Short mmCIF file of C-alpha atoms in Angstrom, two decimals:
data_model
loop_
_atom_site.label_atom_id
_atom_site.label_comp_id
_atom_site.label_asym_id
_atom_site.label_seq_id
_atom_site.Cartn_x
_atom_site.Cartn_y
_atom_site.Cartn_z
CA UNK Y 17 -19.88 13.29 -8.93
CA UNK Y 18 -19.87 16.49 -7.15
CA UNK Y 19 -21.08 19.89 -8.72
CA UNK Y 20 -17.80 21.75 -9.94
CA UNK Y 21 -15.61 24.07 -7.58
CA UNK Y 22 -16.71 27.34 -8.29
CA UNK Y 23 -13.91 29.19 -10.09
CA UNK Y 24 -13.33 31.56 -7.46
CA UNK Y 25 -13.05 28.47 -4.97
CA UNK Y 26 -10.25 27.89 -7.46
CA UNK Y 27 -8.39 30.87 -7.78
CA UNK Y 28 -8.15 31.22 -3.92
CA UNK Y 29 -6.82 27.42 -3.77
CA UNK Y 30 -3.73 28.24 -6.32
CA UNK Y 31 -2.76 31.45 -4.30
CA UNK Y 32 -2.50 29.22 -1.66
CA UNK Y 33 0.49 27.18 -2.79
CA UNK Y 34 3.43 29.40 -1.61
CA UNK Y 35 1.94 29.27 1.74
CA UNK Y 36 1.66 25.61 1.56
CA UNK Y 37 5.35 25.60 -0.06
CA UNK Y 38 6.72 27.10 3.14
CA UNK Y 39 4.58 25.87 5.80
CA UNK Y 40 2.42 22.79 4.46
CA UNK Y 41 4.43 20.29 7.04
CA UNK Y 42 3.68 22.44 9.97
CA UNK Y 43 0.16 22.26 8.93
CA UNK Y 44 -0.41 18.60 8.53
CA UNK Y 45 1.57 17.80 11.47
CA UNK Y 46 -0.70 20.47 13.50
CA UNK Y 47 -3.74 18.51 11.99
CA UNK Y 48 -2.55 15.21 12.88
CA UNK Y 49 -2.38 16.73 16.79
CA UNK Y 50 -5.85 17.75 16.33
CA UNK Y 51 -6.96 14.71 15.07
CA UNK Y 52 -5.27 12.31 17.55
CA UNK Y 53 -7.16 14.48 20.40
CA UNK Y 54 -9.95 11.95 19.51
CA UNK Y 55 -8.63 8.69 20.18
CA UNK Y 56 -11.19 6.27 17.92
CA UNK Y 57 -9.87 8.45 15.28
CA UNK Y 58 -6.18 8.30 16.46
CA UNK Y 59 -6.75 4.49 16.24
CA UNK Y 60 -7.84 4.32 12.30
CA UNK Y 61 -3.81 5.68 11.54
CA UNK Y 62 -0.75 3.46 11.88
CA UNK Y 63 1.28 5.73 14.36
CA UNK Y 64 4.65 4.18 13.26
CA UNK Y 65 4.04 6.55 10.84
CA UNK Y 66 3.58 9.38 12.75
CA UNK Y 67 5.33 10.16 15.71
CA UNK Y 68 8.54 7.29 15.11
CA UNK Y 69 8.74 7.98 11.77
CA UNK Y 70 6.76 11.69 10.96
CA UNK Y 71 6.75 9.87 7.18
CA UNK Y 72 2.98 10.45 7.54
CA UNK Y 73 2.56 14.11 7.73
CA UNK Y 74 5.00 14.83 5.32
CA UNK Y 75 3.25 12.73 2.78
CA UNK Y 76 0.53 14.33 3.35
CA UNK Y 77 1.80 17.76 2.98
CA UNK Y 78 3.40 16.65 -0.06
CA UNK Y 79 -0.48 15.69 -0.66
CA UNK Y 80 -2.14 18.56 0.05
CA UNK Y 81 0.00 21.13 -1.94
CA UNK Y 82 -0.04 18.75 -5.12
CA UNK Y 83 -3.82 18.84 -5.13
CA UNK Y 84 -3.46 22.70 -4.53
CA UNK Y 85 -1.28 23.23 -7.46
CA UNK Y 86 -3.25 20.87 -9.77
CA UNK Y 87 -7.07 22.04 -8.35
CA UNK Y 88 -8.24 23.35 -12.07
CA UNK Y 89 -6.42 20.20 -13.85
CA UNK Y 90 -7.41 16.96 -11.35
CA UNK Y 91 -6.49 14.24 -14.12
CA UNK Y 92 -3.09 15.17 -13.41
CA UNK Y 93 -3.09 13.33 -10.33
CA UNK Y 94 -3.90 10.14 -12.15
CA UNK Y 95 -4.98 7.24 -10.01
CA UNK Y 96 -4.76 8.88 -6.58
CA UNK Y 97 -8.35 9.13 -6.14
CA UNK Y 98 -8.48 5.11 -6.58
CA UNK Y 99 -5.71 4.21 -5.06
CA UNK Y 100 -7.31 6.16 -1.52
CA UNK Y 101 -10.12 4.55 -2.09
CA UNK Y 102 -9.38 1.36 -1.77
CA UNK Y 103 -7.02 2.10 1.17
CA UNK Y 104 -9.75 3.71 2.98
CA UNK Y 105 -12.29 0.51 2.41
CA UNK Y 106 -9.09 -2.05 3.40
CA UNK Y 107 -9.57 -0.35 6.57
CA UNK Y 108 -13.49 0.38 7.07
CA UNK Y 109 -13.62 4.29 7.01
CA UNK Y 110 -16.90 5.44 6.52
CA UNK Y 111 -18.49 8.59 5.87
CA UNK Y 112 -18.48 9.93 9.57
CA UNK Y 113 -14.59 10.00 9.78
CA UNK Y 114 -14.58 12.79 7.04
CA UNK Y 115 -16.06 15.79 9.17
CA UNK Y 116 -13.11 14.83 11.67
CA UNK Y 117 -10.49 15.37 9.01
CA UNK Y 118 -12.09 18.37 7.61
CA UNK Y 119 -12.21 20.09 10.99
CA UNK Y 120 -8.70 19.17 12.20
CA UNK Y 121 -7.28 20.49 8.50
CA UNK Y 122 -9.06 23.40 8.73
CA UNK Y 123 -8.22 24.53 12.24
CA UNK Y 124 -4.73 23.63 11.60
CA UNK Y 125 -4.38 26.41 8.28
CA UNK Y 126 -5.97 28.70 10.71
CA UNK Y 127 -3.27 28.01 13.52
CA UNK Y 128 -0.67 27.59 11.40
CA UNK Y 129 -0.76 30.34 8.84
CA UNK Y 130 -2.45 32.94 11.74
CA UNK Y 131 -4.21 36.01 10.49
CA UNK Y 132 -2.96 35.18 6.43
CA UNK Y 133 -5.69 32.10 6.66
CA UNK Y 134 -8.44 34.64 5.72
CA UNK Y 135 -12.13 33.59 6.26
CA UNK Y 136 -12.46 33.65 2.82
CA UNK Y 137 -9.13 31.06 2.34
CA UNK Y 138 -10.84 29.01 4.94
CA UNK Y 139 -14.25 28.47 2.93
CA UNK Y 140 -11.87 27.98 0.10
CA UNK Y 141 -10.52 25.12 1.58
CA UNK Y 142 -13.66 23.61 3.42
CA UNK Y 143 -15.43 23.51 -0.05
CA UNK Y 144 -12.44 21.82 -1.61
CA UNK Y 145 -12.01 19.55 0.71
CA UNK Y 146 -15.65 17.86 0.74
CA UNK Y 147 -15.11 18.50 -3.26
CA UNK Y 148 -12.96 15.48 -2.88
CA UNK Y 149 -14.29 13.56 -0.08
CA UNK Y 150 -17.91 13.25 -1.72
CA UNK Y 151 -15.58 11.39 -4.41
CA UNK Y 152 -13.77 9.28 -2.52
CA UNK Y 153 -17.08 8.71 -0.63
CA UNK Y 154 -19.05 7.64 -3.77
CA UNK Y 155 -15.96 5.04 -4.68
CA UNK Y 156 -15.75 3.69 -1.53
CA UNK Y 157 -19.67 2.93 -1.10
CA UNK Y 158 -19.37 1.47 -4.89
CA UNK Y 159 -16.68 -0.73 -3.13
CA UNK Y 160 -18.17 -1.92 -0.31
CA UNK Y 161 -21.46 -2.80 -2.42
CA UNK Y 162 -19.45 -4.74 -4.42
CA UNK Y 163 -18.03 -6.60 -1.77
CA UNK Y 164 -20.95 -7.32 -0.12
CA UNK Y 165 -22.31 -8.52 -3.64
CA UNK Y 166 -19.49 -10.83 -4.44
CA UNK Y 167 -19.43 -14.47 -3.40
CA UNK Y 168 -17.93 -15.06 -0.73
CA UNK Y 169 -17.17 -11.25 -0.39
CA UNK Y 170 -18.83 -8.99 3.23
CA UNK Y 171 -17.96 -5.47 4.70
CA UNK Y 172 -16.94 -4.57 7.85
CA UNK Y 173 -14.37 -6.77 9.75
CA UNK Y 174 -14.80 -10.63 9.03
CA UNK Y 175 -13.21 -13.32 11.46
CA UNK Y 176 -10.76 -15.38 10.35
CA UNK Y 177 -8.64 -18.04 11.79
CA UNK Y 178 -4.82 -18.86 11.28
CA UNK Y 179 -4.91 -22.76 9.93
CA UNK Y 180 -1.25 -22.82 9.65
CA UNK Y 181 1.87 -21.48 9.15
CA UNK Y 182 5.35 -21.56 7.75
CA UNK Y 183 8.77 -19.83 7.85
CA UNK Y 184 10.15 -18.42 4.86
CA UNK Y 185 12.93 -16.99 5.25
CA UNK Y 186 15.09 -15.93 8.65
CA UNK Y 187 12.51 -12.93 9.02
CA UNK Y 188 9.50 -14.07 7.16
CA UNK Y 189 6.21 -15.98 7.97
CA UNK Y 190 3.29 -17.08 5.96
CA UNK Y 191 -0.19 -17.35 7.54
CA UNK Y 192 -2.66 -19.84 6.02
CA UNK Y 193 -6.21 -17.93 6.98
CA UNK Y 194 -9.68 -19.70 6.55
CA UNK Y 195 -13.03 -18.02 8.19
CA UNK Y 196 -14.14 -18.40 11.35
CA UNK Y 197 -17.82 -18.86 9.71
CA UNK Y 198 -16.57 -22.02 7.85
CA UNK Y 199 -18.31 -19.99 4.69
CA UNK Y 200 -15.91 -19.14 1.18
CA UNK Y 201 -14.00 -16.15 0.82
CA UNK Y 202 -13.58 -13.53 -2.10
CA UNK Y 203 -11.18 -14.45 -4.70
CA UNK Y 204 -9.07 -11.44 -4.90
CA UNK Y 205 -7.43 -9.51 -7.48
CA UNK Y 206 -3.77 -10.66 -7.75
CA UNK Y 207 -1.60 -8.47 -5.92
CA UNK Y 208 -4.16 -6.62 -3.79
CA UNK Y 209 -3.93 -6.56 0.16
CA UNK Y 210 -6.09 -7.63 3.20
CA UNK Y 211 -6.89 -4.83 6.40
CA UNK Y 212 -6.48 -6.70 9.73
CA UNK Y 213 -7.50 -5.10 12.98
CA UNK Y 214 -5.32 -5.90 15.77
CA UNK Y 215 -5.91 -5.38 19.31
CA UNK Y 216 -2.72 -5.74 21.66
CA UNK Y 217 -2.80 -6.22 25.43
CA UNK Y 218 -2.48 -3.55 27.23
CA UNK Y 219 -2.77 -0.67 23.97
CA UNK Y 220 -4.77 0.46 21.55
CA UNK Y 221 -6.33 -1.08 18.19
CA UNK Y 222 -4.06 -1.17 15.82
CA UNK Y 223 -4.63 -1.45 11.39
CA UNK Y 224 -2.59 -2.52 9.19
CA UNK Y 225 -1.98 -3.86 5.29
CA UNK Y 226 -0.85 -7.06 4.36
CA UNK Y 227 -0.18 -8.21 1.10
CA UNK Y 228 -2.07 -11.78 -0.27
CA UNK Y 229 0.65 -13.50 -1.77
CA UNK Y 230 -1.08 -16.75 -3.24
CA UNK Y 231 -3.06 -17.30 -6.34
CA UNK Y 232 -6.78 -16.33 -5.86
CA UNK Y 233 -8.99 -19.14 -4.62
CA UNK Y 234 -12.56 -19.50 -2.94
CA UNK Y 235 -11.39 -21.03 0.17
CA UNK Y 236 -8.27 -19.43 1.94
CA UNK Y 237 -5.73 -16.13 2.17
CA UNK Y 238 -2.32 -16.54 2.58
CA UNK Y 239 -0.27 -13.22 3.79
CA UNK Y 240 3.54 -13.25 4.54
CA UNK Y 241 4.55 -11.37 6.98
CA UNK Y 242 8.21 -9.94 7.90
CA UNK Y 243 9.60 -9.34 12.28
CA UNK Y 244 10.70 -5.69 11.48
CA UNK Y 245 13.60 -5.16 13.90
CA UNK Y 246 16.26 -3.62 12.77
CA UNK Y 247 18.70 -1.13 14.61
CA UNK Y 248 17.51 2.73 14.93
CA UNK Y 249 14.50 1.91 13.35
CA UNK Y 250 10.68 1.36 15.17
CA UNK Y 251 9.96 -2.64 15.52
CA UNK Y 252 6.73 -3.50 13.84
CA UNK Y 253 4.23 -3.81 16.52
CA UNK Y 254 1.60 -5.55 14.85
CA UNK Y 255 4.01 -7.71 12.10
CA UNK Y 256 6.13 -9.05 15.20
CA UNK Y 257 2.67 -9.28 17.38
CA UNK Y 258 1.68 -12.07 14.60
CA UNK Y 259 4.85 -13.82 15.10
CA UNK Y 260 5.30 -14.02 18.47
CA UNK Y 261 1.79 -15.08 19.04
CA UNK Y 262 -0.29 -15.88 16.57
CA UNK Y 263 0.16 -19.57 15.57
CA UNK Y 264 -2.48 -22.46 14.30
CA UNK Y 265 -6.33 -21.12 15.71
CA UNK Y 266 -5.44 -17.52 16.72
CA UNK Y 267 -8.46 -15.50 15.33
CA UNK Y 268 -7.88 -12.33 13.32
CA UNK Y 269 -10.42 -9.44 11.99
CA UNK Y 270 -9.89 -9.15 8.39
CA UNK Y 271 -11.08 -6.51 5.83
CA UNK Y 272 -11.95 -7.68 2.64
CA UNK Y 273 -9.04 -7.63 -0.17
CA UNK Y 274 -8.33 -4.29 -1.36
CA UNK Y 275 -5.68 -2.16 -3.81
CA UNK Y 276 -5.45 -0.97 -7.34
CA UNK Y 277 -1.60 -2.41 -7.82
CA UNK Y 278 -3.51 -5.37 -9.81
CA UNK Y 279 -2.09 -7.96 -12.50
CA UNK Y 280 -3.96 -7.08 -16.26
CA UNK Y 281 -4.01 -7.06 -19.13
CA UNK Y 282 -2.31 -10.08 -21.38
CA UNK Y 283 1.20 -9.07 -22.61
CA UNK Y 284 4.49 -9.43 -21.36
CA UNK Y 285 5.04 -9.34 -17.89
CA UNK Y 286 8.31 -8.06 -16.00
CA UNK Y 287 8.06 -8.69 -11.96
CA UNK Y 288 10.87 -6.26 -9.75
CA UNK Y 289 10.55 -7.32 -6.12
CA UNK Y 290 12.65 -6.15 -3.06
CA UNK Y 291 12.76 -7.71 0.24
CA UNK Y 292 9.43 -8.72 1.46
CA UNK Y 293 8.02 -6.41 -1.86
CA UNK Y 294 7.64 -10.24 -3.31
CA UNK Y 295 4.32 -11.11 -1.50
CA UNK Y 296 1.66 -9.24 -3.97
CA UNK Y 297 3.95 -10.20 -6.85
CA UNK Y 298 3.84 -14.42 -6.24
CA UNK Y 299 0.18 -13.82 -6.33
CA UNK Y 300 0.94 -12.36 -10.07
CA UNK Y 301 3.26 -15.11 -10.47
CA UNK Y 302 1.24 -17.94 -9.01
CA UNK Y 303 -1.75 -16.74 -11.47
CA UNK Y 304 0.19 -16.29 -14.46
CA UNK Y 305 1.56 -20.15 -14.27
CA UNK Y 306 -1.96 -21.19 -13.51
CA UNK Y 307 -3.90 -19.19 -16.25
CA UNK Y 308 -1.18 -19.04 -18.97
CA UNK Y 309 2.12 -20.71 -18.35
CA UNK Y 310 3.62 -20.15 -21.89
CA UNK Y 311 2.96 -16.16 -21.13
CA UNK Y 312 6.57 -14.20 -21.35
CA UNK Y 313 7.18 -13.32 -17.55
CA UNK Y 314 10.71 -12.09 -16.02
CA UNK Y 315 10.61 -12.06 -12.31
CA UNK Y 316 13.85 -10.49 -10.70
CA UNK Y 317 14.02 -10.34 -6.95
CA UNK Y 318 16.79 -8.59 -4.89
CA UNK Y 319 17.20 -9.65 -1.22
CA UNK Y 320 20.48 -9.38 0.97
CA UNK Y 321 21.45 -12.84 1.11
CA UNK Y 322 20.18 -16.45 0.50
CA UNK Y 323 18.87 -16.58 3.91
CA UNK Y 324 16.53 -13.34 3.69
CA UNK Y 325 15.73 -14.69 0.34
CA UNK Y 326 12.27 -15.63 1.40
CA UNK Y 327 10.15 -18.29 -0.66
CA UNK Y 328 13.62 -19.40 -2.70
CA UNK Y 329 12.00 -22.85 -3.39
CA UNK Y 330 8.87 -22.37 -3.65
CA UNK Y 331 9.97 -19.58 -6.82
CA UNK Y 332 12.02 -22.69 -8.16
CA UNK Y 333 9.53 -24.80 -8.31
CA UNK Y 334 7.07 -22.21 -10.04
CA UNK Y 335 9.80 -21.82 -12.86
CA UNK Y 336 10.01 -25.20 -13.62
CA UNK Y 337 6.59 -26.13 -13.91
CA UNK Y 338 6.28 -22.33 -15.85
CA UNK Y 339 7.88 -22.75 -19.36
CA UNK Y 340 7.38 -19.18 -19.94
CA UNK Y 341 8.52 -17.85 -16.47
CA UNK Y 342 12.46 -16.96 -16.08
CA UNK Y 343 13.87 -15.75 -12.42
CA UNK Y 344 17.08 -13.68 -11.66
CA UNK Y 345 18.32 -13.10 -8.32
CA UNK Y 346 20.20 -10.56 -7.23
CA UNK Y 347 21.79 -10.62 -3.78
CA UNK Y 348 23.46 -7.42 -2.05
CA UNK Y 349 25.88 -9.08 0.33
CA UNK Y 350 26.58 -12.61 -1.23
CA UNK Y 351 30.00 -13.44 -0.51
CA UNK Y 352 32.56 -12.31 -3.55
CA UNK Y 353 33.77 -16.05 -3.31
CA UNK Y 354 30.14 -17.47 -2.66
CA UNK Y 355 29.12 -19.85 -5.98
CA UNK Y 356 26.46 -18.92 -8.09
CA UNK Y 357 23.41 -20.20 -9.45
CA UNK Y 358 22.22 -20.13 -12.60
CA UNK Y 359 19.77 -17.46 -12.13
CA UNK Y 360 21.80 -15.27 -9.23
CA UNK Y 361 23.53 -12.18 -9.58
CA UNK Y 362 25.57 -10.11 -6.81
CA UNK Y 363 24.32 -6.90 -6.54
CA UNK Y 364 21.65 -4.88 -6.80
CA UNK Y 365 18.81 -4.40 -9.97
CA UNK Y 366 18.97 -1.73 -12.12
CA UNK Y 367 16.89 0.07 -14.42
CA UNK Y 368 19.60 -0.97 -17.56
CA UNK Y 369 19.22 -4.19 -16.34
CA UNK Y 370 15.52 -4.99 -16.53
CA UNK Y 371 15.72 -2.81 -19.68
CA UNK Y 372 17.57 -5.25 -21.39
CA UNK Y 373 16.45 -8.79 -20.12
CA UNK Y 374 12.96 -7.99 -20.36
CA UNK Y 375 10.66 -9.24 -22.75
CA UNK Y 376 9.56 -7.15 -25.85
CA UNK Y 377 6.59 -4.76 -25.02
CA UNK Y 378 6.32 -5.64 -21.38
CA UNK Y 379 4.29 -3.88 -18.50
CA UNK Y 380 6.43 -4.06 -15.09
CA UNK Y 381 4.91 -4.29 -12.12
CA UNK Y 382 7.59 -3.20 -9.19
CA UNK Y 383 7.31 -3.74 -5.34
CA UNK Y 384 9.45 -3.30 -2.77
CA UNK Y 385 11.21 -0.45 -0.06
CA UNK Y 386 10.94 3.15 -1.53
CA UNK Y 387 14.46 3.76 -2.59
CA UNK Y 388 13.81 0.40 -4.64
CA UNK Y 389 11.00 2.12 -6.40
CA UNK Y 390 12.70 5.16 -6.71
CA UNK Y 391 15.70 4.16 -8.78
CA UNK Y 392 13.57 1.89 -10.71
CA UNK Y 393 10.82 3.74 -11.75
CA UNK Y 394 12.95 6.78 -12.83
CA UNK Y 395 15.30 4.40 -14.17
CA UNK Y 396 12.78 2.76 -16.35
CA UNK Y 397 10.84 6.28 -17.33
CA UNK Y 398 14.60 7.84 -18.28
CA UNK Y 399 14.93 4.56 -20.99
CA UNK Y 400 12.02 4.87 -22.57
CA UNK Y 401 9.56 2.89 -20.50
CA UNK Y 402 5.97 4.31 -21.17
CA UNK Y 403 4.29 5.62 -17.87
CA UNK Y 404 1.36 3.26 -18.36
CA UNK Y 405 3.72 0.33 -18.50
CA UNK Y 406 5.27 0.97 -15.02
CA UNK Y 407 2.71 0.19 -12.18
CA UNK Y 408 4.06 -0.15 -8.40
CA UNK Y 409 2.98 -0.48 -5.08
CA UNK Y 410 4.95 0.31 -1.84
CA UNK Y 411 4.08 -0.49 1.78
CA UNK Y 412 3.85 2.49 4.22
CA UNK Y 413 2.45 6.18 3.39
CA UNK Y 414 2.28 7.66 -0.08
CA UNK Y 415 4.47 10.33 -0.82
CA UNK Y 416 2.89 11.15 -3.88
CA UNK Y 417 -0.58 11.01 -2.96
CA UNK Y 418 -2.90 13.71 -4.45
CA UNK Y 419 -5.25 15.06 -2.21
CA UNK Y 420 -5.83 15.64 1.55
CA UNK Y 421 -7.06 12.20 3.05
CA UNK Y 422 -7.85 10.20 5.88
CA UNK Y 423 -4.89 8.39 5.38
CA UNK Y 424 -4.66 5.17 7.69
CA UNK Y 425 -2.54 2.99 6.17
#
């Protein structure tokens, strides 16, 4: 743990905010430039989420000025620090990225904010900055020791083959994965995520998350992977790279499995899943028939129709063999004179919903597109639903994230 900020270090952070207030997008998206001068650099950051989107640099402003406004109080932020963490060692950064960041930050407050970023603002910042990154380095060498450590576990990037796959749905694929070395592989955490590195022909080296959505074993990974390409939005270079060319033998780099969104404890369980949101969650699922079948677990999935409804049977089957698992469906556009199942419900989930089928005392664990999480996590918090009861995870940048980071997922 670092030596504390020195209270003056402090002060100068919190005057700070307004500046940040007015002009912390123009800052991180000035950094971003900076940073993307280097191009190994440029190539540890998913640039969908940069110049298609610009989701990125807001989310980091958003970033930046939360950890300005909360610099004398950091357990506010909760489990940002963690949650980084393991992002960062899902995609290999080490501790000679940081200086990069720190420069391109600090050189964009001084182009940005002109002859207000003061020399003494600057060291401010600089010292603030490494306050945080000497943290996030400590948790991510803890990591990779660990991984290293467990069997079956490395560091770095691991090859792994594609044994098989299948079609789920009209837009989603599963990918059976087995190592190149013929050796075991880590049993991970149910509902954490594997790094890949991608190189395409003809561009640049691309990372990305996927979610693991089987049970944990010592042999295989399975990930599930959706062809993003729908109108006025960017197509999903690597997720429609894997299924356009990566069938039985294709050979992948793969980070170990990463990500704090993790199944615990041993109460209740309520699953909320939207769209392809369902992968890290029939890990949970898978693991809760396996380990205790009798548990209470609700699982409610909402999809568009029955043929985006990805891994239909294979959740039918689970709740049969599950006494104590129960499914409900919801689909947005199912015909008004379409039959329904027994589980299926037109529409959307809700907040009141889950509420009221869920089982007494129950932690839910939500995944799927932000305005998903959104309504549901507000939704739950506005009935009553302790804070430490709702855990989520969402794919693409985090909005709420509490410090400046090299943020590459």
């Amino acid at each position: 743990m670092p030596e504390p900020l020195n209270p003056a270090t402090v002060a100068l952070i919190k005057a700070t905010v307004p500046a940040l207030e007015a002009h912390g997008l123009a800052i991180t998206r000035r950094m971003y430039e900076r940073l993307f001068e280097n191009p190994e650099i440029r190539d540890l950051f998913n640039q969908s989420h940069h110049g298609e989107t610009g989701s990125q640099p807001k989310a980091l402003a958003q970033a930046v000025l939360a950890y300005a406004r909360h610099i004398d109080d950091l357990g506010a932020l909760g489990g940002a620090v963690e949650r980084i963490a393991q992002k960062h060692v899902a995609l290999n950064i080490l501790p000679e990225h940081y200086p990069h960041v720190a420069d391109a930050l600090l050189a964009a407050i001084r182009d940005v904010l002109g002859e207000a970023a003061t020399p003494e603002i600057c060291a401010a910042w600089g010292e603030a900055y490494w306050f945080l990154a000497e943290i996030l380095i400590g948790r991510e060498a803890a990591l990779y020791r660990a991984h290293a450590a467990a069997p079956g576990g490395w560091t770095g990037w691991r090859a792994f083959r594609v044994e098989s796959l299948r079609d789920e749905s009209e837009a989603v694929r599963s990918f059976w994965l087995v190592p190149a070395d013929g050796g075991s592989v880590m049993p991970h955490r149910p509902g954490q995520y594997l790094g890949f590195r991608v190189a395409l022909s003809g561009g640049p080296v691309l990372k990305r998350n996927y979610s693991i959505s089987c049970a944990p074993n010592a042999r295989a990974y399975r990930i599930s992977v959706k062809r993003e390409s729908r109108p006025g939005l960017p197509e999903g270079l690597v997720s429609n790279w894997l299924h356009d060319h990566a069938g039985p033998g294709t050979v992948l780099e793969v980070a170990a499995p990463a990500g704090e969104f993790v199944l615990e404890g041993e109460g209740p369980v309520v699953l909320a899943s939207g769209g392809v949101g369902l992968t890290p969650l029939l890990s949970m699922a898978e693991t809760l028939a396996a380990g205790n079948p009798d548990r209470p677990v609700l699982w409610a999935h909402g999809t568009q129709s029955r043929g985006s409804h990805a891994f239909a049977a294979e959740m039918r089957v689970l709740a049969e063999r599950t006494p104590g698992l129960t499914l409900a469906t919801f689909y947005e556009d199912l015909a008004v004179d379409a039959p329904l199942g027994p589980d299926a419900h037109r529409g959307r989930i809700t907040a009141g919903w889950l509420v009221e089928a869920a089982p007494a005392g129950a932690t839910f664990y939500l995944c799927g597109p932000k305005p998903f999480l959104a309504t549901l996590t507000h939704g739950l918090a506005a009935r009553g639903v302790p804070a430490e009861r709702i855990r989520y995870e969402f794919f693409g940048p985090a909005d709420e994230l509490a410090a400046p980071e090299l943020e590459a997922a």
